[in-house]
């Protein structure tokens, strides 16, 4: 399973992020031994525990909602924060990154699904953030792209339309704000049930859990 998925994505230049939430460290090590280096957690506490137990060269991604008071715990090592949905959070990440002597890579999370959820920006909100003096003064965060989750739906066309909408958001922001920034290149979209649709719609990074590890208990 892992080898097939990993080489299919690799051939298309798509990064496979293994979503290891709820999985014990041994299960991560199995994939690590097969060459997997990108792992993602959605809770800070679990991320900290696994980071402490597992090899140093793992790239740790945070994909869940991040509270500002928890940024300080992960600032020294986190590889990419996918879930930035406010200027306030970005300011805190910048502050903790400065203290850690780093620049932290982040993605802006967008709300693309039909479902009501509290998290995620829309395009006008993202524009306001990117135009603000505050954002422009930040020296220790680097925005590398966008992230979104499609509706949990059997309706393939709906899911496809949502991924295409995120792709358009990316293209728009790239053109307006990041035309000369080569690092702004990631579209994090696609999970176990919809990664093929996401890749067809232009995903550069898929976040896959249950397909790799089996269903979560
Ligand atoms: C859990 C989770 C995933 C992975 O879900 P699977 O369906 O198990 O692949 C991807 N992205 C986010 C934000 C998640 O919370």
PDB file of C-alpha atoms and ligand atoms in Angstrom:
ATOM      1  CA  UNK A   1       0.000   0.000   0.000  1.00  0.00           C
ATOM      2  CA  UNK A   2       2.572   2.519   1.130  1.00  0.00           C
ATOM      3  CA  UNK A   3       5.041   1.875  -1.676  1.00  0.00           C
ATOM      4  CA  UNK A   4       2.388   2.089  -4.406  1.00  0.00           C
ATOM      5  CA  UNK A   5       0.849   5.270  -3.082  1.00  0.00           C
ATOM      6  CA  UNK A   6       4.185   6.856  -2.389  1.00  0.00           C
ATOM      7  CA  UNK A   7       5.570   6.165  -5.850  1.00  0.00           C
ATOM      8  CA  UNK A   8       2.351   7.214  -7.617  1.00  0.00           C
ATOM      9  CA  UNK A   9       2.482  10.567  -5.817  1.00  0.00           C
ATOM     10  CA  UNK A  10       6.210  10.915  -6.228  1.00  0.00           C
ATOM     11  CA  UNK A  11       5.867  10.466  -9.994  1.00  0.00           C
ATOM     12  CA  UNK A  12       3.487  13.438 -10.036  1.00  0.00           C
ATOM     13  CA  UNK A  13       5.639  15.623  -7.789  1.00  0.00           C
ATOM     14  CA  UNK A  14       3.093  15.480  -4.959  1.00  0.00           C
ATOM     15  CA  UNK A  15       4.330  15.322  -1.357  1.00  0.00           C
ATOM     16  CA  UNK A  16       2.819  12.547   0.747  1.00  0.00           C
ATOM     17  CA  UNK A  17       2.172  13.684   4.310  1.00  0.00           C
ATOM     18  CA  UNK A  18       1.333  10.693   6.523  1.00  0.00           C
ATOM     19  CA  UNK A  19      -1.348  11.706   9.029  1.00  0.00           C
ATOM     20  CA  UNK A  20      -0.357   9.752  12.122  1.00  0.00           C
ATOM     21  CA  UNK A  21      -2.826  11.121  14.698  1.00  0.00           C
ATOM     22  CA  UNK A  22      -3.911   8.430  17.222  1.00  0.00           C
ATOM     23  CA  UNK A  23      -1.275   5.994  15.888  1.00  0.00           C
ATOM     24  CA  UNK A  24       1.402   4.686  18.266  1.00  0.00           C
ATOM     25  CA  UNK A  25       5.058   5.539  17.490  1.00  0.00           C
ATOM     26  CA  UNK A  26       5.761   1.971  16.271  1.00  0.00           C
ATOM     27  CA  UNK A  27       3.338   2.445  13.394  1.00  0.00           C
ATOM     28  CA  UNK A  28       5.128   5.624  12.330  1.00  0.00           C
ATOM     29  CA  UNK A  29       8.472   3.847  12.518  1.00  0.00           C
ATOM     30  CA  UNK A  30       7.244   1.167  10.109  1.00  0.00           C
ATOM     31  CA  UNK A  31       6.649   3.867   7.485  1.00  0.00           C
ATOM     32  CA  UNK A  32       9.823   5.698   8.457  1.00  0.00           C
ATOM     33  CA  UNK A  33      11.813   2.556   7.685  1.00  0.00           C
ATOM     34  CA  UNK A  34      10.213   2.462   4.241  1.00  0.00           C
ATOM     35  CA  UNK A  35      11.463   5.999   3.650  1.00  0.00           C
ATOM     36  CA  UNK A  36       8.568   8.197   4.780  1.00  0.00           C
ATOM     37  CA  UNK A  37       9.759  11.468   6.351  1.00  0.00           C
ATOM     38  CA  UNK A  38       6.709  13.772   6.408  1.00  0.00           C
ATOM     39  CA  UNK A  39       4.280  13.081   9.261  1.00  0.00           C
ATOM     40  CA  UNK A  40       1.339  15.177  10.468  1.00  0.00           C
ATOM     41  CA  UNK A  41      -0.532  15.504  13.729  1.00  0.00           C
ATOM     42  CA  UNK A  42      -3.596  17.566  14.541  1.00  0.00           C
ATOM     43  CA  UNK A  43      -2.984  17.999  18.279  1.00  0.00           C
ATOM     44  CA  UNK A  44      -0.002  19.802  19.798  1.00  0.00           C
ATOM     45  CA  UNK A  45       0.330  17.428  22.754  1.00  0.00           C
ATOM     46  CA  UNK A  46       0.505  14.363  20.539  1.00  0.00           C
ATOM     47  CA  UNK A  47       2.933  16.099  18.209  1.00  0.00           C
ATOM     48  CA  UNK A  48       5.241  16.862  21.137  1.00  0.00           C
ATOM     49  CA  UNK A  49       5.170  13.287  22.426  1.00  0.00           C
ATOM     50  CA  UNK A  50       5.943  11.762  19.054  1.00  0.00           C
ATOM     51  CA  UNK A  51       8.604  14.333  18.226  1.00  0.00           C
ATOM     52  CA  UNK A  52      10.371  13.394  21.473  1.00  0.00           C
ATOM     53  CA  UNK A  53      10.274   9.667  20.715  1.00  0.00           C
ATOM     54  CA  UNK A  54      10.954   9.427  17.006  1.00  0.00           C
ATOM     55  CA  UNK A  55      13.980  10.090  14.748  1.00  0.00           C
ATOM     56  CA  UNK A  56      15.330  13.629  14.434  1.00  0.00           C
ATOM     57  CA  UNK A  57      15.057  13.856  10.670  1.00  0.00           C
ATOM     58  CA  UNK A  58      11.265  13.569  10.532  1.00  0.00           C
ATOM     59  CA  UNK A  59       9.508  16.637   9.109  1.00  0.00           C
ATOM     60  CA  UNK A  60       6.587  17.322  11.445  1.00  0.00           C
ATOM     61  CA  UNK A  61       3.471  19.016  10.089  1.00  0.00           C
ATOM     62  CA  UNK A  62       0.684  20.488  12.177  1.00  0.00           C
ATOM     63  CA  UNK A  63      -2.671  20.175  10.402  1.00  0.00           C
ATOM     64  CA  UNK A  64      -5.226  20.812  13.153  1.00  0.00           C
ATOM     65  CA  UNK A  65      -6.511  24.037  14.634  1.00  0.00           C
ATOM     66  CA  UNK A  66      -3.726  25.760  16.577  1.00  0.00           C
ATOM     67  CA  UNK A  67      -4.375  27.862  19.655  1.00  0.00           C
ATOM     68  CA  UNK A  68      -2.042  30.818  20.075  1.00  0.00           C
ATOM     69  CA  UNK A  69      -1.007  29.744  23.576  1.00  0.00           C
ATOM     70  CA  UNK A  70       0.381  26.452  22.211  1.00  0.00           C
ATOM     71  CA  UNK A  71       2.598  27.826  19.452  1.00  0.00           C
ATOM     72  CA  UNK A  72       5.559  28.151  21.827  1.00  0.00           C
ATOM     73  CA  UNK A  73       5.720  24.379  22.340  1.00  0.00           C
ATOM     74  CA  UNK A  74       6.288  23.528  18.675  1.00  0.00           C
ATOM     75  CA  UNK A  75       8.147  26.598  17.392  1.00  0.00           C
ATOM     76  CA  UNK A  76      11.609  25.075  17.739  1.00  0.00           C
ATOM     77  CA  UNK A  77      10.988  22.164  15.383  1.00  0.00           C
ATOM     78  CA  UNK A  78       7.730  22.260  13.406  1.00  0.00           C
ATOM     79  CA  UNK A  79       8.304  21.917   9.652  1.00  0.00           C
ATOM     80  CA  UNK A  80       5.025  23.311   8.288  1.00  0.00           C
ATOM     81  CA  UNK A  81       1.859  24.646   9.931  1.00  0.00           C
ATOM     82  CA  UNK A  82      -1.080  24.017   7.574  1.00  0.00           C
ATOM     83  CA  UNK A  83      -3.796  25.597   9.679  1.00  0.00           C
ATOM     84  CA  UNK A  84      -3.168  29.346   9.839  1.00  0.00           C
ATOM     85  CA  UNK A  85      -6.556  31.027   9.813  1.00  0.00           C
ATOM     86  CA  UNK A  86      -5.933  34.434  11.403  1.00  0.00           C
ATOM     87  CA  UNK A  87      -3.464  37.284  11.514  1.00  0.00           C
ATOM     88  CA  UNK A  88      -3.389  36.962  15.277  1.00  0.00           C
ATOM     89  CA  UNK A  89      -2.109  33.385  15.015  1.00  0.00           C
ATOM     90  CA  UNK A  90       0.469  34.364  12.410  1.00  0.00           C
ATOM     91  CA  UNK A  91       1.750  37.141  14.689  1.00  0.00           C
ATOM     92  CA  UNK A  92       2.203  34.648  17.523  1.00  0.00           C
ATOM     93  CA  UNK A  93       3.971  32.124  15.269  1.00  0.00           C
ATOM     94  CA  UNK A  94       6.269  34.945  14.144  1.00  0.00           C
ATOM     95  CA  UNK A  95       7.036  35.880  17.746  1.00  0.00           C
ATOM     96  CA  UNK A  96       7.837  32.318  18.809  1.00  0.00           C
ATOM     97  CA  UNK A  97       9.847  31.671  15.650  1.00  0.00           C
ATOM     98  CA  UNK A  98      11.951  34.755  16.383  1.00  0.00           C
ATOM     99  CA  UNK A  99      12.608  33.493  19.904  1.00  0.00           C
ATOM    100  CA  UNK A 100      13.650  30.129  18.458  1.00  0.00           C
ATOM    101  CA  UNK A 101      15.857  31.829  15.855  1.00  0.00           C
ATOM    102  CA  UNK A 102      13.884  30.367  12.959  1.00  0.00           C
ATOM    103  CA  UNK A 103      11.590  31.201  10.084  1.00  0.00           C
ATOM    104  CA  UNK A 104       8.496  28.969  10.222  1.00  0.00           C
ATOM    105  CA  UNK A 105       6.754  27.902   7.025  1.00  0.00           C
ATOM    106  CA  UNK A 106       2.958  28.158   7.085  1.00  0.00           C
ATOM    107  CA  UNK A 107      -0.074  27.661   4.869  1.00  0.00           C
ATOM    108  CA  UNK A 108      -3.266  29.692   4.969  1.00  0.00           C
ATOM    109  CA  UNK A 109      -6.259  27.477   5.654  1.00  0.00           C
ATOM    110  CA  UNK A 110      -9.355  28.146   3.564  1.00  0.00           C
ATOM    111  CA  UNK A 111     -12.933  27.162   4.181  1.00  0.00           C
ATOM    112  CA  UNK A 112     -14.002  25.446   0.967  1.00  0.00           C
ATOM    113  CA  UNK A 113     -16.508  22.794   2.162  1.00  0.00           C
ATOM    114  CA  UNK A 114     -20.259  23.192   2.286  1.00  0.00           C
ATOM    115  CA  UNK A 115     -20.264  22.090   5.899  1.00  0.00           C
ATOM    116  CA  UNK A 116     -20.308  24.734   8.588  1.00  0.00           C
ATOM    117  CA  UNK A 117     -16.982  24.827  10.381  1.00  0.00           C
ATOM    118  CA  UNK A 118     -15.386  27.445  12.499  1.00  0.00           C
ATOM    119  CA  UNK A 119     -12.049  27.308  10.753  1.00  0.00           C
ATOM    120  CA  UNK A 120     -10.690  28.676   7.535  1.00  0.00           C
ATOM    121  CA  UNK A 121     -10.480  31.972   5.690  1.00  0.00           C
ATOM    122  CA  UNK A 122     -12.240  33.120   2.572  1.00  0.00           C
ATOM    123  CA  UNK A 123     -10.516  35.077  -0.189  1.00  0.00           C
ATOM    124  CA  UNK A 124     -11.511  38.581   0.992  1.00  0.00           C
ATOM    125  CA  UNK A 125     -10.285  37.787   4.507  1.00  0.00           C
ATOM    126  CA  UNK A 126      -7.002  36.492   3.152  1.00  0.00           C
ATOM    127  CA  UNK A 127      -6.543  39.645   1.084  1.00  0.00           C
ATOM    128  CA  UNK A 128      -7.078  41.828   4.150  1.00  0.00           C
ATOM    129  CA  UNK A 129      -4.537  39.794   6.070  1.00  0.00           C
ATOM    130  CA  UNK A 130      -1.928  39.958   3.309  1.00  0.00           C
ATOM    131  CA  UNK A 131      -2.423  43.681   2.749  1.00  0.00           C
ATOM    132  CA  UNK A 132      -2.047  44.586   6.405  1.00  0.00           C
ATOM    133  CA  UNK A 133       0.993  46.442   7.712  1.00  0.00           C
ATOM    134  CA  UNK A 134       1.204  43.934  10.520  1.00  0.00           C
ATOM    135  CA  UNK A 135       1.566  40.980   8.165  1.00  0.00           C
ATOM    136  CA  UNK A 136       4.080  42.845   6.050  1.00  0.00           C
ATOM    137  CA  UNK A 137       6.276  43.469   9.060  1.00  0.00           C
ATOM    138  CA  UNK A 138       6.625  39.766   9.985  1.00  0.00           C
ATOM    139  CA  UNK A 139      10.165  38.484   9.455  1.00  0.00           C
ATOM    140  CA  UNK A 140       9.960  34.993  10.948  1.00  0.00           C
ATOM    141  CA  UNK A 141       7.063  33.393   9.080  1.00  0.00           C
ATOM    142  CA  UNK A 142       6.968  32.413   5.444  1.00  0.00           C
ATOM    143  CA  UNK A 143       3.678  31.690   3.701  1.00  0.00           C
ATOM    144  CA  UNK A 144       4.150  28.767   1.308  1.00  0.00           C
ATOM    145  CA  UNK A 145       0.624  28.244   0.021  1.00  0.00           C
ATOM    146  CA  UNK A 146      -2.883  27.191   0.960  1.00  0.00           C
ATOM    147  CA  UNK A 147      -4.710  24.309   2.633  1.00  0.00           C
ATOM    148  CA  UNK A 148      -8.316  23.149   2.602  1.00  0.00           C
ATOM    149  CA  UNK A 149     -10.637  20.247   3.315  1.00  0.00           C
ATOM    150  CA  UNK A 150     -13.460  19.293   0.967  1.00  0.00           C
ATOM    151  CA  UNK A 151     -16.939  18.250   2.096  1.00  0.00           C
ATOM    152  CA  UNK A 152     -17.315  14.705   3.404  1.00  0.00           C
ATOM    153  CA  UNK A 153     -19.517  13.766   0.493  1.00  0.00           C
ATOM    154  CA  UNK A 154     -20.116  10.965  -1.978  1.00  0.00           C
ATOM    155  CA  UNK A 155     -20.792  13.628  -4.562  1.00  0.00           C
ATOM    156  CA  UNK A 156     -17.556  13.576  -6.533  1.00  0.00           C
ATOM    157  CA  UNK A 157     -18.456  16.636  -8.550  1.00  0.00           C
ATOM    158  CA  UNK A 158     -19.034  18.640  -5.397  1.00  0.00           C
ATOM    159  CA  UNK A 159     -15.657  17.596  -3.984  1.00  0.00           C
ATOM    160  CA  UNK A 160     -13.970  18.328  -7.294  1.00  0.00           C
ATOM    161  CA  UNK A 161     -15.575  21.786  -7.444  1.00  0.00           C
ATOM    162  CA  UNK A 162     -14.302  22.575  -3.939  1.00  0.00           C
ATOM    163  CA  UNK A 163     -10.752  21.511  -4.753  1.00  0.00           C
ATOM    164  CA  UNK A 164     -10.852  23.540  -7.939  1.00  0.00           C
ATOM    165  CA  UNK A 165     -12.050  26.528  -5.925  1.00  0.00           C
ATOM    166  CA  UNK A 166      -9.023  26.179  -3.632  1.00  0.00           C
ATOM    167  CA  UNK A 167      -6.757  25.914  -6.623  1.00  0.00           C
ATOM    168  CA  UNK A 168      -8.231  29.172  -7.917  1.00  0.00           C
ATOM    169  CA  UNK A 169      -7.700  30.841  -4.553  1.00  0.00           C
ATOM    170  CA  UNK A 170      -4.063  29.761  -4.742  1.00  0.00           C
ATOM    171  CA  UNK A 171      -3.670  31.096  -8.295  1.00  0.00           C
ATOM    172  CA  UNK A 172      -5.277  34.384  -7.330  1.00  0.00           C
ATOM    173  CA  UNK A 173      -3.071  34.926  -4.281  1.00  0.00           C
ATOM    174  CA  UNK A 174       0.004  33.870  -6.198  1.00  0.00           C
ATOM    175  CA  UNK A 175      -0.719  36.487  -8.833  1.00  0.00           C
ATOM    176  CA  UNK A 176      -1.676  39.273  -6.429  1.00  0.00           C
ATOM    177  CA  UNK A 177       0.826  38.804  -3.610  1.00  0.00           C
ATOM    178  CA  UNK A 178       3.435  36.133  -4.347  1.00  0.00           C
ATOM    179  CA  UNK A 179       4.248  36.465  -8.051  1.00  0.00           C
ATOM    180  CA  UNK A 180       7.956  36.781  -7.275  1.00  0.00           C
ATOM    181  CA  UNK A 181       8.026  34.308  -4.374  1.00  0.00           C
ATOM    182  CA  UNK A 182       9.024  30.816  -5.573  1.00  0.00           C
ATOM    183  CA  UNK A 183       8.369  29.323  -2.128  1.00  0.00           C
ATOM    184  CA  UNK A 184       4.640  30.103  -2.452  1.00  0.00           C
ATOM    185  CA  UNK A 185       3.884  26.854  -4.252  1.00  0.00           C
ATOM    186  CA  UNK A 186       1.928  24.458  -2.051  1.00  0.00           C
ATOM    187  CA  UNK A 187      -1.710  23.443  -2.324  1.00  0.00           C
ATOM    188  CA  UNK A 188      -2.373  21.077   0.583  1.00  0.00           C
ATOM    189  CA  UNK A 189      -5.542  19.202  -0.310  1.00  0.00           C
ATOM    190  CA  UNK A 190      -6.681  15.588  -0.498  1.00  0.00           C
ATOM    191  CA  UNK A 191      -7.182  12.931   2.187  1.00  0.00           C
ATOM    192  CA  UNK A 192      -7.699   9.146   2.124  1.00  0.00           C
ATOM    193  CA  UNK A 193     -11.103   9.318   0.445  1.00  0.00           C
ATOM    194  CA  UNK A 194     -10.510  12.066  -2.082  1.00  0.00           C
ATOM    195  CA  UNK A 195      -6.795  12.346  -2.811  1.00  0.00           C
ATOM    196  CA  UNK A 196      -7.131  11.346  -6.468  1.00  0.00           C
ATOM    197  CA  UNK A 197      -9.664  14.101  -7.098  1.00  0.00           C
ATOM    198  CA  UNK A 198      -7.391  16.541  -5.275  1.00  0.00           C
ATOM    199  CA  UNK A 199      -4.319  15.585  -7.295  1.00  0.00           C
ATOM    200  CA  UNK A 200      -6.276  15.943 -10.545  1.00  0.00           C
ATOM    201  CA  UNK A 201      -7.296  19.421  -9.371  1.00  0.00           C
ATOM    202  CA  UNK A 202      -3.688  20.477  -8.744  1.00  0.00           C
ATOM    203  CA  UNK A 203      -2.794  19.376  -5.218  1.00  0.00           C
ATOM    204  CA  UNK A 204       0.924  19.487  -4.405  1.00  0.00           C
ATOM    205  CA  UNK A 205       0.621  17.910  -0.959  1.00  0.00           C
ATOM    206  CA  UNK A 206      -1.852  15.256   0.227  1.00  0.00           C
ATOM    207  CA  UNK A 207      -2.586  14.474   3.892  1.00  0.00           C
ATOM    208  CA  UNK A 208      -3.332  10.777   4.199  1.00  0.00           C
ATOM    209  CA  UNK A 209      -4.144   8.873   7.389  1.00  0.00           C
ATOM    210  CA  UNK A 210      -6.527   5.919   7.326  1.00  0.00           C
ATOM    211  CA  UNK A 211      -5.485   4.704   3.894  1.00  0.00           C
ATOM    212  CA  UNK A 212      -1.941   4.189   5.221  1.00  0.00           C
ATOM    213  CA  UNK A 213      -2.602   3.161   8.814  1.00  0.00           C
ATOM    214  CA  UNK A 214      -6.093   1.647   8.698  1.00  0.00           C
ATOM    215  CA  UNK A 215      -9.170   3.105  10.339  1.00  0.00           C
ATOM    216  CA  UNK A 216      -8.622   5.140  13.515  1.00  0.00           C
ATOM    217  CA  UNK A 217     -10.170   3.754  16.677  1.00  0.00           C
TER     218      UNK A 217
HETATM  219  C1  LIG B   1      -7.315  13.413   9.984  1.00  0.00           C
HETATM  220  C2  LIG B   1      -6.990  14.421   8.941  1.00  0.00           C
HETATM  221  C3  LIG B   1      -6.552  14.022   7.661  1.00  0.00           C
HETATM  222  C4  LIG B   1      -6.421  12.585   7.213  1.00  0.00           C
HETATM  223  O1  LIG B   1      -7.657  11.939   7.160  1.00  0.00           O
HETATM  224  P1  LIG B   1      -7.811  10.477   6.518  1.00  0.00           P
HETATM  225  O2  LIG B   1      -9.203  10.472   6.008  1.00  0.00           O
HETATM  226  O3  LIG B   1      -7.570   9.499   7.614  1.00  0.00           O
HETATM  227  O4  LIG B   1      -6.811  10.350   5.428  1.00  0.00           O
HETATM  228  C5  LIG B   1      -6.216  15.021   6.755  1.00  0.00           C
HETATM  229  N1  LIG B   1      -6.310  16.335   7.081  1.00  0.00           N
HETATM  230  C6  LIG B   1      -6.733  16.742   8.288  1.00  0.00           C
HETATM  231  C7  LIG B   1      -6.801  18.202   8.555  1.00  0.00           C
HETATM  232  C8  LIG B   1      -7.088  15.804   9.248  1.00  0.00           C
HETATM  233  O5  LIG B   1      -7.508  16.235  10.460  1.00  0.00           O
END
